[in-house]
Short mmCIF file of C-alpha atoms in Angstrom, two decimals:
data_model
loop_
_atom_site.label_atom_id
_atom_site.label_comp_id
_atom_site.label_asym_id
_atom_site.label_seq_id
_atom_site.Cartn_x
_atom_site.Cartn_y
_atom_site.Cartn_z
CA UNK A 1 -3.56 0.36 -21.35
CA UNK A 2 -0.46 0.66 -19.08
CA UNK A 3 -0.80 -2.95 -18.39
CA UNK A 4 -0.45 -3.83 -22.05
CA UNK A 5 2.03 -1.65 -22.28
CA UNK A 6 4.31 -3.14 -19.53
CA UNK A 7 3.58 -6.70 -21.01
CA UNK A 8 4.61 -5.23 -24.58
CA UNK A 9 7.84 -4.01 -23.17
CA UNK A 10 8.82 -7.40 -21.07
CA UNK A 11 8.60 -9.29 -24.26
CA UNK A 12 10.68 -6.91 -26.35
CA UNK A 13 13.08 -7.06 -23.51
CA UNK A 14 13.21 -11.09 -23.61
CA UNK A 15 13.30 -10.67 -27.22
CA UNK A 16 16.67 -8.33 -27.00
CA UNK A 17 17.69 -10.76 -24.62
CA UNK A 18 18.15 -13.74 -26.98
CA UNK A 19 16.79 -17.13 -26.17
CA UNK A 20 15.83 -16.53 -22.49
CA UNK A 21 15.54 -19.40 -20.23
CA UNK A 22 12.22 -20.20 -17.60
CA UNK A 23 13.49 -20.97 -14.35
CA UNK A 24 11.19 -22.64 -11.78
CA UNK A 25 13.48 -20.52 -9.45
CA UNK A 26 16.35 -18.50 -9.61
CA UNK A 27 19.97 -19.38 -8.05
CA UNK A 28 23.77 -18.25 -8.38
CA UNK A 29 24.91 -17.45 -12.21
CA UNK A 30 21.57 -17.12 -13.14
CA UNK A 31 21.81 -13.88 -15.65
CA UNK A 32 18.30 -11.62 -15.11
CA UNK A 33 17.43 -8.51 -16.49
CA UNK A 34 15.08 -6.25 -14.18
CA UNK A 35 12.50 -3.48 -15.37
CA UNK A 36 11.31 -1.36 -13.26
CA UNK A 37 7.62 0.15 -15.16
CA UNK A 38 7.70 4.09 -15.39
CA UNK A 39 11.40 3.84 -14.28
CA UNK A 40 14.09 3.03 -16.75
CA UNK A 41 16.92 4.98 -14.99
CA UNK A 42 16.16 1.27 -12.47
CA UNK A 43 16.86 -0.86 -15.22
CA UNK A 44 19.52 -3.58 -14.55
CA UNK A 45 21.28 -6.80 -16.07
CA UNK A 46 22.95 -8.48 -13.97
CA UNK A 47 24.21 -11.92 -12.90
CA UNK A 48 23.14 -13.26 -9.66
CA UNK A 49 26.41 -13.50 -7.18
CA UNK A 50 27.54 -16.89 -5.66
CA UNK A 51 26.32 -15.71 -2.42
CA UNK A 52 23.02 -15.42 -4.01
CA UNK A 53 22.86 -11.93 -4.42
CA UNK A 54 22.53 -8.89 -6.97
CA UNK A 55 23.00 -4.93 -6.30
CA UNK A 56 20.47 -3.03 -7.13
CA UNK A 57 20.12 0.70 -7.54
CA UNK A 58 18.81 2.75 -4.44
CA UNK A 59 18.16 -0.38 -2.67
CA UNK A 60 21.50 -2.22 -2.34
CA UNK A 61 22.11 -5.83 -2.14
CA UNK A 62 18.72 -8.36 -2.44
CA UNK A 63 19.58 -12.00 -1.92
CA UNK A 64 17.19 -14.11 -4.54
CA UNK A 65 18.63 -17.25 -4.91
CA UNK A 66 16.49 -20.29 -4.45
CA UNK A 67 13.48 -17.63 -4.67
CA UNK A 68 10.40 -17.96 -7.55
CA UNK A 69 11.06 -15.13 -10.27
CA UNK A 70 7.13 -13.82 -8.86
CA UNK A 71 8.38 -13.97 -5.09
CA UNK A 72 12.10 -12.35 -6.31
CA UNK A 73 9.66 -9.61 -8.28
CA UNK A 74 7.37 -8.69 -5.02
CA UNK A 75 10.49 -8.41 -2.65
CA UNK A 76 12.56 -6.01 -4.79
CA UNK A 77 9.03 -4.06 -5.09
CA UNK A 78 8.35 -4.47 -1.69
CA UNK A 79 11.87 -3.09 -0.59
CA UNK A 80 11.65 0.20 -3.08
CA UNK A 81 8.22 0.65 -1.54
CA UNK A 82 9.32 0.45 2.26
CA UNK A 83 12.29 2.65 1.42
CA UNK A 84 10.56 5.27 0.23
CA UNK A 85 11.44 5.17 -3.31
CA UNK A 86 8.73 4.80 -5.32
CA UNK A 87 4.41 3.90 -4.74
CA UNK A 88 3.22 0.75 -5.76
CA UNK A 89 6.47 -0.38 -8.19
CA UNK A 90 5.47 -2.91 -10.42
CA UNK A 91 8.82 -4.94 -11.14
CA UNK A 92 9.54 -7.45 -13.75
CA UNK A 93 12.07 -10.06 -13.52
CA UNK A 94 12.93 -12.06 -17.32
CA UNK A 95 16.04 -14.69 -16.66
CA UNK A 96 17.66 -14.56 -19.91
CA UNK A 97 20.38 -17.22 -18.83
CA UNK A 98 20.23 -20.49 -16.47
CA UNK A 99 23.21 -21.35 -15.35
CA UNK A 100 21.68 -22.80 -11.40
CA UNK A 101 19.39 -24.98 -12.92
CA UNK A 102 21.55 -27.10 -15.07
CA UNK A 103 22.81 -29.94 -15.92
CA UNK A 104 26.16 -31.74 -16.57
CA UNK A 105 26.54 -33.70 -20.06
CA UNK A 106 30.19 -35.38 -20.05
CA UNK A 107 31.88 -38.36 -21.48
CA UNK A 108 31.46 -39.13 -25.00
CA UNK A 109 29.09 -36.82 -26.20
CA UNK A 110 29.70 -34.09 -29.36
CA UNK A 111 29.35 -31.17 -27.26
CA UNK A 112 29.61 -31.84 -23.48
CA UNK A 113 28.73 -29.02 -20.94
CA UNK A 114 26.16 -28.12 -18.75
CA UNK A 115 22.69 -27.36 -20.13
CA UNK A 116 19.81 -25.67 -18.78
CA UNK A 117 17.10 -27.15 -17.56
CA UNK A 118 13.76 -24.77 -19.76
CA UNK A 119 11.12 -24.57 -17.09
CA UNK A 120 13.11 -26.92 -14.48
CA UNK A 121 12.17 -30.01 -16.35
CA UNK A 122 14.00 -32.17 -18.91
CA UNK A 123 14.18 -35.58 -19.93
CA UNK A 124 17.32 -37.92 -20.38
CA UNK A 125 17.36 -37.88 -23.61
CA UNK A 126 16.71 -34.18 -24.11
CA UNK A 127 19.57 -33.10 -22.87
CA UNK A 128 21.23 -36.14 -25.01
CA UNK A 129 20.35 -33.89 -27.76
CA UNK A 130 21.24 -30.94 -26.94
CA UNK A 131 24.21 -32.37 -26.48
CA UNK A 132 24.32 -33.55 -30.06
CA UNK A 133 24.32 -37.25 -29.07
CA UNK A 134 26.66 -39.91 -28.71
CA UNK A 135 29.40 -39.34 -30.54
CA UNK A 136 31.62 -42.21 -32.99
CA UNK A 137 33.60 -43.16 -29.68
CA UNK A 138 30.44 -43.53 -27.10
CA UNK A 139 28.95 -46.56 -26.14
CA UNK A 140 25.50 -48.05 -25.73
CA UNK A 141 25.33 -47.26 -21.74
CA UNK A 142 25.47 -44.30 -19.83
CA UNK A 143 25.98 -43.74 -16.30
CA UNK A 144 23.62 -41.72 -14.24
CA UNK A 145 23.99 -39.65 -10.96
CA UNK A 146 21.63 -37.88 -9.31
CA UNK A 147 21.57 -35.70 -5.94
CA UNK A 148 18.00 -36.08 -4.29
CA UNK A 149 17.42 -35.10 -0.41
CA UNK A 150 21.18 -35.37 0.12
CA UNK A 151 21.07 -38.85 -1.14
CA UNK A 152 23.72 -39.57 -4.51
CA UNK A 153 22.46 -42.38 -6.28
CA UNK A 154 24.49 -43.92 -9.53
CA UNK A 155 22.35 -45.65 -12.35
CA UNK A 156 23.18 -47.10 -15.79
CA UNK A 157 21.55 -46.86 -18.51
CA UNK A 158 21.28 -48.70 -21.58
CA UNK A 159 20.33 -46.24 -24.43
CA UNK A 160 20.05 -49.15 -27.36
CA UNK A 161 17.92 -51.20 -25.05
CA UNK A 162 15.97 -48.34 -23.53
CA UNK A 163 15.29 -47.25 -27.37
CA UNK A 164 14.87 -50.82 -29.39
CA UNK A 165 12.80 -51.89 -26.31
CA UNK A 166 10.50 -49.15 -26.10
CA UNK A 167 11.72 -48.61 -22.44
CA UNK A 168 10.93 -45.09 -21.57
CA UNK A 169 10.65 -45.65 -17.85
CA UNK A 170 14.04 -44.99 -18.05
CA UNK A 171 13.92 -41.89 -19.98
CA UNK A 172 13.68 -40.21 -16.51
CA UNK A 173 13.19 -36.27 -15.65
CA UNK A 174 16.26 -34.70 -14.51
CA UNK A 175 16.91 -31.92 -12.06
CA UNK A 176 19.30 -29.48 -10.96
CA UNK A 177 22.88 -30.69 -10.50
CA UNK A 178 22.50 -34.33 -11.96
CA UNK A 179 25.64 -35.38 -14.31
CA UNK A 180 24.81 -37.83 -17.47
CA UNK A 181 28.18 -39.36 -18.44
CA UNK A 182 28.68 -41.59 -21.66
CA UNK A 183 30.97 -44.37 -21.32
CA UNK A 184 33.71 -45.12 -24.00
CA UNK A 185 32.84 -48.01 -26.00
CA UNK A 186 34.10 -51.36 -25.02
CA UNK A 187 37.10 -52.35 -27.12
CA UNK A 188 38.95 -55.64 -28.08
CA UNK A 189 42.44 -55.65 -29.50
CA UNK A 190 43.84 -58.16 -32.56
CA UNK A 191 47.29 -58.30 -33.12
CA UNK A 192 49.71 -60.49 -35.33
CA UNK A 193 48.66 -61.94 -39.23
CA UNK A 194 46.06 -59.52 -40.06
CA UNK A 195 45.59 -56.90 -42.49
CA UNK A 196 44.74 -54.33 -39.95
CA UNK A 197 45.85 -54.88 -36.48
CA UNK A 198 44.68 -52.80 -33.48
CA UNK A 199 41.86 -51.72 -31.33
CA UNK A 200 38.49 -53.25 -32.47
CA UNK A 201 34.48 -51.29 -30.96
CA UNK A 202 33.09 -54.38 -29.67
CA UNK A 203 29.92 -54.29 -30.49
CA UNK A 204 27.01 -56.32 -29.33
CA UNK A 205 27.44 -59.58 -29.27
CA UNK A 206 30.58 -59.75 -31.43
CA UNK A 207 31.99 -63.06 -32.62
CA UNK A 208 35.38 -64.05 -33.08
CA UNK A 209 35.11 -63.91 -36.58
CA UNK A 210 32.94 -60.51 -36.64
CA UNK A 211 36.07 -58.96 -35.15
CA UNK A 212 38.47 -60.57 -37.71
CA UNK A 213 36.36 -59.50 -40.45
CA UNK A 214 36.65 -55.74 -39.23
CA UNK A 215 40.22 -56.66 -38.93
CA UNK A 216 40.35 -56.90 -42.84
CA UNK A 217 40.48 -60.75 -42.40
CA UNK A 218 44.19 -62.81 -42.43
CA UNK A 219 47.11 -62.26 -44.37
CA UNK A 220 48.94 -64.48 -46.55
CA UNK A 221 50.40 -66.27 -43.60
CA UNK A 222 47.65 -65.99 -40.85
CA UNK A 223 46.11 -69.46 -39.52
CA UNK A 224 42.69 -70.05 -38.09
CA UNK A 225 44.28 -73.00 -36.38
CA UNK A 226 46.84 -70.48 -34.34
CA UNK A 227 44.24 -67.94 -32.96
CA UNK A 228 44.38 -67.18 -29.01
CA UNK A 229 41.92 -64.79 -26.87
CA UNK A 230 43.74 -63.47 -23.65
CA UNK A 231 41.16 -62.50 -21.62
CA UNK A 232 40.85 -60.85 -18.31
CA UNK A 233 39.64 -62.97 -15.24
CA UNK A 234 37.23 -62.19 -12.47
CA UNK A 235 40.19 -61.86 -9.95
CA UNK A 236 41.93 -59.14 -12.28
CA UNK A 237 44.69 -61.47 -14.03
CA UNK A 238 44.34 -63.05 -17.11
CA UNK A 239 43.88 -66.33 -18.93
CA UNK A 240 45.02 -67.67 -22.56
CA UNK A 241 41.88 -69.65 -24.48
CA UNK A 242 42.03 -71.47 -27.92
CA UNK A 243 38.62 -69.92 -29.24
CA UNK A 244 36.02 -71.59 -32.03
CA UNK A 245 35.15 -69.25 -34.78
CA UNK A 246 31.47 -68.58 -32.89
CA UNK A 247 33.33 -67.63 -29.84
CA UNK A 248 31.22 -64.45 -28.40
CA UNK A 249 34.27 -61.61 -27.10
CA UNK A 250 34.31 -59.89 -24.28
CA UNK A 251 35.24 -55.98 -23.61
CA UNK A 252 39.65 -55.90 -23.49
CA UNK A 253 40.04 -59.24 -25.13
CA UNK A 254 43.39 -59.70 -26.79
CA UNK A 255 43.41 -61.25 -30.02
CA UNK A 256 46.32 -62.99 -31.53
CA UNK A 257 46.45 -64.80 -34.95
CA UNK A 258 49.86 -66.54 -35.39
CA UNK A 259 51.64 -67.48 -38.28
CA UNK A 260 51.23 -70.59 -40.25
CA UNK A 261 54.05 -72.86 -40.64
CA UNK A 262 52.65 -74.37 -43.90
#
């Protein structure tokens, strides 16, 4: 009966807690609450320190960062038992926020921040999600970067591909620390007779005349015959091309539709 009892009380407390968070183990600004069974005057929320720490009453400071929840659990029971506190204490740990295990969402996302990983294990496009997705200014590749053994390791990622293709080796697991960052789209820029001049999303595959159609076509006194691309070269400088109509941009191509004479 006092079992049940003690479960029955854990899960109100994770209830009060809102939407706590599993942890495979627990690390600095991890928020926990502790229950003591039989003693409630032991209770505690708290927020694990940056050294790894939390004070707890009677027994002081207990570092339990990078420590299971069931391993944190025994060692604060262990330490009220060896102290003469209390017989057999039977301690419950419930982490009702995650802030060690985590990871960061930046770039051009709708909400971009770090994110908890439930249970230590998400997928990329989980915390994609959660992060409410790409948002009007992202692009179709994302960038990567993960921490393992000490080794930092930058991957791209291309999310139409990885999705159209069916390509879910890519949809990797993530871990503690890694940062997802969503790239601005690509743009090209159009300039001189047409009906709405400025930065263009290039999108896949865009044609010359794709991007003067977004443009809102020529004006009155725009020319096919006067269109030029400046274009950026491999050694950083730039070139000047007379395009055809099919002619497939690339990202920070300059448009420029001249005037007709006729």
């Amino acid at each position: 009966m006092k079992r049940l009892l003690q479960t029955w009380i854990a899960a109100l407390l994770l209830l009060v807690g809102g939407a706590a968070c599993a942890a495979d183990q627990l690390g600095a600004g991890d928020v926990v609450k502790v229950y003591v069974y039989g003693n409630p005057d032991l209770g505690l929320e708290t927020r694990i320190s940056d050294a790894g720490t939390i004070t707890f009453p009677l027994i002081g400071q207990v570092k339990v960062a990078d420590m299971p929840v069931a391993s944190a659990e025994k060692k604060i029971a262990s330490l009220l038992q060896s102290g003469g506190y209390l017989q057999k204490p039977q301690v419950t740990i419930i982490v009702t926020q995650v802030q060690s295990q985590a990871v960061s969402v930046l770039g051009q996302v709708n909400r971009p921040g770090r994110y908890p990983l439930e249970g230590g294990k998400r997928s990329l496009t989980d915390l994609l999600a959660q992060a409410g997705g790409v948002n009007a200014d992202g692009g179709d590749e994302l960038v990567l970067i993960r921490n393992r053994d000490g080794k930092v390791t930058r991957e791209r990622v291309d999310l139409v591909q990885m999705v159209r293709g069916g390509e879910l080796v890519q949809n990797v697991g993530l871990a503690a620390g890694d940062v997802i960052f969503v790239e601005r789209a690509p743009r090209v820029y159009i300039y001189g007779e047409v009906q709405r001049p400025g930065a263009l999303r290039l999108e896949r595959d865009m044609t010359l005349t794709q991007a003067l159609s977004a443009g809102g076509g020529l004006t009155l006194r725009g020319t096919h015959r006067g269109i030029t691309i400046k274009r950026r070269t491999a050694n950083g400088g730039f070139e000047t091309i007379k395009p055809g109509q099919d002619e497939v941009l690339r990202a920070d191509d300059v448009i420029h539709v001249k005037e007709s004479w006729f």
